[in-house]
Amino acid sequence: MKQSVFRIITNEKIAKDVFKMTLKGDCSDITKSGQFVNIKLEGFYLRRPISVCEVEGDILTLIYKVVGKGTEAMSKMCACEELDILTGLGNGYSLEESGERPLLIGGGVGVPPMYELAKRLKKEGRSVSVILGFNKAEEIFYEDEFKALGCDTFVATVDGSVGAKGFVTDVMKNLDDYTYVYTCGPEPMLKAVWGEAKTSGQFSFEERMGCGFGACMGCSCKTKYGNKRICREGPVLVKEEIIW
């Protein structure tokens, strides 16, 4: 974990209530896809945990949804403003188990960490398929970015306005040649993916956090191997250890 000051380069709206922020700073502690950062915002006691979407050198890309006063304050920030950020948090995804044809599944703001993961898997020569799940067309983001990486990209919307009508699991049912599953999203989606998956996989959980680095124990959950802190031993858990 490292505490650094980052300077905002851009902060733009890319979908309904969803913003993309790029920042410049010390990214050396971000070593795995699936890790997150914890952002200090002026006037707020607790930091805000945000998944890493992409890291290139000293440029950090975050995608976040406005869901409360903290993220609303973030959405109003401008270029050249600075943020105090803790980096290198969480255990991230392991690429070793992926096999040749990994399947990546992101739901809503669970989509961003899939992008850095897809980049790294493609760099290793893997054939990557991606399912992106949203409620409706106006919420969709990063479909074109995944396609530009060379991923077979599928979109599911609950209302059927774009892509397959239904949930990410409705698309999964038509795919049977994947070798491993990586996923991030709301817990009901993760539980459904867990039940549908034909292989093992890694599941990244979203959880409210106090400190973000394991001191407060506020984000602990039970697993088959004992209690784990989502911020420290997580947010990524292996399929076989999850207890619903």
Short mmCIF file of C-alpha atoms in Angstrom, two decimals:
data_model
loop_
_atom_site.label_atom_id
_atom_site.label_comp_id
_atom_site.label_asym_id
_atom_site.label_seq_id
_atom_site.Cartn_x
_atom_site.Cartn_y
_atom_site.Cartn_z
CA MET A 1 0.00 0.00 0.00
CA LYS A 2 1.25 3.46 -0.87
CA GLN A 3 -0.18 6.92 -0.18
CA SER A 4 0.34 9.36 -3.04
CA VAL A 5 -1.05 12.59 -4.46
CA PHE A 6 -2.52 12.27 -7.96
CA ARG A 7 -3.39 15.10 -10.33
CA ILE A 8 -6.63 14.85 -12.31
CA ILE A 9 -6.16 14.96 -16.08
CA THR A 10 -9.76 14.39 -17.20
CA ASN A 11 -13.10 13.69 -15.52
CA GLU A 12 -15.95 13.04 -17.94
CA LYS A 13 -19.38 11.44 -18.00
CA ILE A 14 -19.47 8.31 -20.19
CA ALA A 15 -22.91 6.84 -19.39
CA LYS A 16 -25.90 7.50 -17.14
CA ASP A 17 -24.44 8.43 -13.72
CA VAL A 18 -21.07 6.93 -14.74
CA PHE A 19 -17.85 8.93 -14.95
CA LYS A 20 -14.33 8.22 -16.20
CA MET A 21 -11.46 9.92 -14.39
CA THR A 22 -7.84 9.79 -15.53
CA LEU A 23 -5.10 10.83 -13.15
CA LYS A 24 -1.32 11.15 -13.11
CA GLY A 25 0.74 9.91 -10.17
CA ASP A 26 2.75 7.08 -8.66
CA CYS A 27 1.12 3.81 -9.81
CA SER A 28 4.02 1.56 -8.85
CA ASP A 29 2.05 -0.26 -6.13
CA ILE A 30 -0.69 -1.31 -8.58
CA THR A 31 0.67 -4.68 -9.68
CA LYS A 32 -2.43 -6.74 -10.48
CA SER A 33 -5.73 -6.26 -12.28
CA GLY A 34 -8.62 -6.34 -9.83
CA GLN A 35 -6.91 -4.18 -7.21
CA PHE A 36 -8.54 -0.98 -5.99
CA VAL A 37 -7.61 2.46 -4.69
CA ASN A 38 -9.02 4.40 -1.75
CA ILE A 39 -9.64 8.10 -2.32
CA LYS A 40 -9.70 10.84 0.31
CA LEU A 41 -12.29 13.51 -0.42
CA GLU A 42 -12.35 16.86 1.33
CA GLY A 43 -15.26 17.08 3.76
CA PHE A 44 -15.80 13.31 4.02
CA TYR A 45 -14.53 11.17 6.90
CA LEU A 46 -14.16 7.84 5.07
CA ARG A 47 -12.22 7.30 1.89
CA ARG A 48 -14.02 6.02 -1.23
CA PRO A 49 -12.85 2.65 -2.64
CA ILE A 50 -12.79 2.56 -6.46
CA SER A 51 -11.68 -0.34 -8.69
CA VAL A 52 -8.77 0.25 -11.03
CA CYS A 53 -9.90 0.25 -14.66
CA GLU A 54 -6.50 0.72 -16.30
CA VAL A 55 -2.94 1.65 -15.44
CA GLU A 56 -0.35 2.70 -18.02
CA GLY A 57 2.91 3.96 -16.56
CA ASP A 58 1.98 6.87 -14.30
CA ILE A 59 -1.55 7.24 -15.73
CA LEU A 60 -4.41 5.76 -13.71
CA THR A 61 -7.93 5.37 -15.10
CA LEU A 62 -10.90 5.02 -12.75
CA ILE A 63 -14.56 4.53 -13.68
CA TYR A 64 -17.12 5.20 -10.98
CA LYS A 65 -20.85 5.59 -10.58
CA VAL A 66 -22.48 8.47 -8.72
CA VAL A 67 -24.37 6.74 -5.91
CA GLY A 68 -23.98 9.15 -3.01
CA LYS A 69 -22.56 12.48 -1.89
CA GLY A 70 -18.95 11.32 -2.07
CA THR A 71 -19.03 10.17 -5.68
CA GLU A 72 -21.18 13.19 -6.55
CA ALA A 73 -18.39 15.40 -5.22
CA MET A 74 -15.90 13.46 -7.33
CA SER A 75 -17.98 13.97 -10.46
CA LYS A 76 -17.68 17.76 -10.05
CA MET A 77 -13.90 17.80 -9.81
CA CYS A 78 -11.89 19.38 -12.64
CA ALA A 79 -8.57 18.88 -14.38
CA CYS A 80 -5.48 19.88 -12.35
CA GLU A 81 -7.19 19.30 -9.00
CA GLU A 82 -5.38 16.85 -6.74
CA LEU A 83 -6.49 13.77 -4.79
CA ASP A 84 -4.86 11.92 -1.90
CA ILE A 85 -5.04 8.23 -2.91
CA LEU A 86 -4.02 4.94 -1.33
CA THR A 87 -2.91 2.53 -4.07
CA GLY A 88 -2.06 -1.17 -4.27
CA LEU A 89 -5.05 -2.33 -2.21
CA GLY A 90 -6.63 -5.78 -2.51
CA ASN A 91 -5.25 -9.06 -3.79
CA GLY A 92 -6.33 -8.77 -7.44
CA TYR A 93 -6.80 -11.50 -10.05
CA SER A 94 -4.32 -14.29 -10.74
CA LEU A 95 -3.76 -15.00 -14.44
CA GLU A 96 -2.09 -18.39 -13.98
CA GLU A 97 -5.34 -20.39 -13.86
CA SER A 98 -6.99 -18.75 -16.88
CA GLY A 99 -6.35 -21.42 -19.49
CA GLU A 100 -6.48 -20.54 -23.18
CA ARG A 101 -10.07 -19.24 -23.36
CA PRO A 102 -11.00 -17.27 -20.20
CA LEU A 103 -14.45 -15.73 -19.85
CA LEU A 104 -14.69 -12.30 -18.22
CA ILE A 105 -18.05 -11.11 -16.84
CA GLY A 106 -18.72 -7.60 -15.57
CA GLY A 107 -21.97 -6.13 -14.32
CA GLY A 108 -22.42 -2.33 -14.11
CA VAL A 109 -19.51 -0.80 -12.21
CA GLY A 110 -18.05 -4.32 -12.06
CA VAL A 111 -17.05 -3.80 -15.70
CA PRO A 112 -13.97 -1.53 -15.17
CA PRO A 113 -11.62 -4.06 -13.51
CA MET A 114 -12.36 -6.49 -16.36
CA TYR A 115 -10.66 -4.09 -18.78
CA GLU A 116 -7.19 -4.17 -17.21
CA LEU A 117 -7.59 -7.93 -16.77
CA ALA A 118 -8.51 -8.37 -20.45
CA LYS A 119 -5.47 -6.31 -21.50
CA ARG A 120 -3.12 -8.52 -19.48
CA LEU A 121 -4.68 -11.77 -20.67
CA LYS A 122 -4.52 -10.66 -24.32
CA LYS A 123 -0.87 -9.72 -23.83
CA GLU A 124 -0.24 -13.32 -22.75
CA GLY A 125 -1.87 -14.60 -25.94
CA ARG A 126 -5.17 -15.75 -24.44
CA SER A 127 -8.43 -15.85 -26.43
CA VAL A 128 -10.66 -13.66 -24.27
CA SER A 129 -14.47 -13.51 -24.25
CA VAL A 130 -16.29 -10.79 -22.32
CA ILE A 131 -19.91 -10.43 -21.17
CA LEU A 132 -21.02 -6.97 -20.07
CA GLY A 133 -24.28 -6.66 -18.16
CA PHE A 134 -26.40 -3.52 -17.76
CA ASN A 135 -30.02 -2.63 -17.05
CA LYS A 136 -30.59 -0.58 -20.22
CA ALA A 137 -28.87 1.04 -23.20
CA GLU A 138 -28.11 4.37 -21.53
CA GLU A 139 -25.99 2.64 -18.91
CA ILE A 140 -23.64 0.85 -21.35
CA PHE A 141 -19.97 1.80 -21.44
CA TYR A 142 -16.66 0.33 -22.67
CA GLU A 143 -18.18 -2.11 -25.18
CA ASP A 144 -16.08 -0.60 -27.98
CA GLU A 145 -12.95 -0.58 -25.81
CA PHE A 146 -13.16 -4.33 -25.19
CA LYS A 147 -13.75 -4.96 -28.89
CA ALA A 148 -10.70 -2.83 -29.71
CA LEU A 149 -8.61 -5.17 -27.54
CA GLY A 150 -9.73 -8.06 -29.75
CA CYS A 151 -12.10 -9.64 -27.21
CA ASP A 152 -15.25 -11.48 -28.28
CA THR A 153 -17.66 -9.08 -26.61
CA PHE A 154 -21.29 -9.71 -25.66
CA VAL A 155 -23.73 -7.27 -24.08
CA ALA A 156 -26.81 -8.16 -22.05
CA THR A 157 -29.43 -5.64 -20.98
CA VAL A 158 -32.29 -6.43 -18.65
CA ASP A 159 -34.80 -4.56 -20.84
CA GLY A 160 -33.41 -5.94 -24.10
CA SER A 161 -32.65 -2.49 -25.53
CA VAL A 162 -29.16 -3.62 -26.64
CA GLY A 163 -27.71 -7.08 -27.13
CA ALA A 164 -29.23 -10.09 -25.43
CA LYS A 165 -32.33 -9.52 -23.34
CA GLY A 166 -31.86 -10.61 -19.75
CA PHE A 167 -28.86 -11.18 -17.52
CA VAL A 168 -25.22 -12.10 -18.07
CA THR A 169 -26.09 -15.70 -17.18
CA ASP A 170 -28.48 -15.84 -20.15
CA VAL A 171 -25.46 -15.24 -22.40
CA MET A 172 -23.32 -17.70 -20.41
CA LYS A 173 -25.76 -20.51 -21.21
CA ASN A 174 -24.82 -20.21 -24.87
CA LEU A 175 -21.07 -20.37 -24.22
CA ASP A 176 -19.51 -23.71 -23.34
CA ASP A 177 -15.90 -23.58 -24.51
CA TYR A 178 -14.42 -21.27 -21.88
CA THR A 179 -11.64 -22.54 -19.62
CA TYR A 180 -12.04 -20.25 -16.60
CA VAL A 181 -14.28 -17.45 -15.28
CA TYR A 182 -13.36 -14.03 -13.94
CA THR A 183 -16.15 -11.78 -12.71
CA CYS A 184 -17.02 -8.61 -10.79
CA GLY A 185 -20.38 -7.05 -10.05
CA PRO A 186 -23.25 -6.87 -7.57
CA GLU A 187 -23.62 -9.87 -5.28
CA PRO A 188 -26.84 -11.25 -6.85
CA MET A 189 -25.05 -11.37 -10.20
CA LEU A 190 -22.00 -13.06 -8.68
CA LYS A 191 -24.19 -15.70 -7.05
CA ALA A 192 -25.96 -16.37 -10.36
CA VAL A 193 -22.64 -16.63 -12.23
CA TRP A 194 -21.32 -18.96 -9.53
CA GLY A 195 -24.29 -21.26 -10.10
CA GLU A 196 -24.04 -21.18 -13.90
CA ALA A 197 -20.25 -21.46 -14.29
CA LYS A 198 -19.00 -24.74 -15.76
CA THR A 199 -15.45 -24.13 -14.54
CA SER A 200 -13.64 -22.72 -11.56
CA GLY A 201 -13.15 -18.98 -11.39
CA GLN A 202 -12.31 -15.85 -9.43
CA PHE A 203 -15.03 -13.56 -8.08
CA SER A 204 -14.45 -9.94 -7.05
CA PHE A 205 -16.84 -8.70 -4.36
CA GLU A 206 -18.09 -5.17 -3.79
CA GLU A 207 -18.33 -4.28 -0.10
CA ARG A 208 -18.65 -1.18 2.08
CA MET A 209 -15.29 -0.51 3.72
CA GLY A 210 -14.06 1.52 6.64
CA CYS A 211 -10.28 1.68 6.35
CA GLY A 212 -9.73 -0.24 3.10
CA PHE A 213 -6.51 -1.95 4.25
CA GLY A 214 -7.54 -4.54 6.84
CA ALA A 215 -7.33 -2.67 10.14
CA CYS A 216 -10.99 -2.15 11.04
CA MET A 217 -12.33 -5.65 10.14
CA GLY A 218 -15.54 -4.00 8.91
CA CYS A 219 -15.68 -5.87 5.61
CA SER A 220 -15.05 -9.41 6.88
CA CYS A 221 -16.94 -12.32 5.35
CA LYS A 222 -17.08 -16.07 5.97
CA THR A 223 -15.41 -18.46 3.54
CA LYS A 224 -14.79 -22.21 3.62
CA TYR A 225 -11.28 -21.40 4.83
CA GLY A 226 -12.26 -19.02 7.62
CA ASN A 227 -13.05 -15.32 7.80
CA LYS A 228 -11.48 -13.06 5.18
CA ARG A 229 -11.40 -9.29 4.85
CA ILE A 230 -12.69 -8.16 1.45
CA CYS A 231 -10.27 -5.23 1.45
CA ARG A 232 -7.20 -7.29 2.38
CA GLU A 233 -7.57 -11.00 1.49
CA GLY A 234 -10.15 -10.00 -1.12
CA PRO A 235 -11.82 -8.49 -3.03
CA VAL A 236 -11.08 -11.52 -5.23
CA LEU A 237 -12.16 -14.92 -3.89
CA VAL A 238 -11.87 -18.29 -5.62
CA LYS A 239 -15.16 -19.97 -6.55
CA GLU A 240 -14.58 -23.03 -4.35
CA GLU A 241 -14.14 -21.02 -1.14
CA ILE A 242 -17.28 -18.88 -1.40
CA ILE A 243 -20.15 -19.41 1.03
CA TRP A 244 -23.45 -17.82 0.05
#
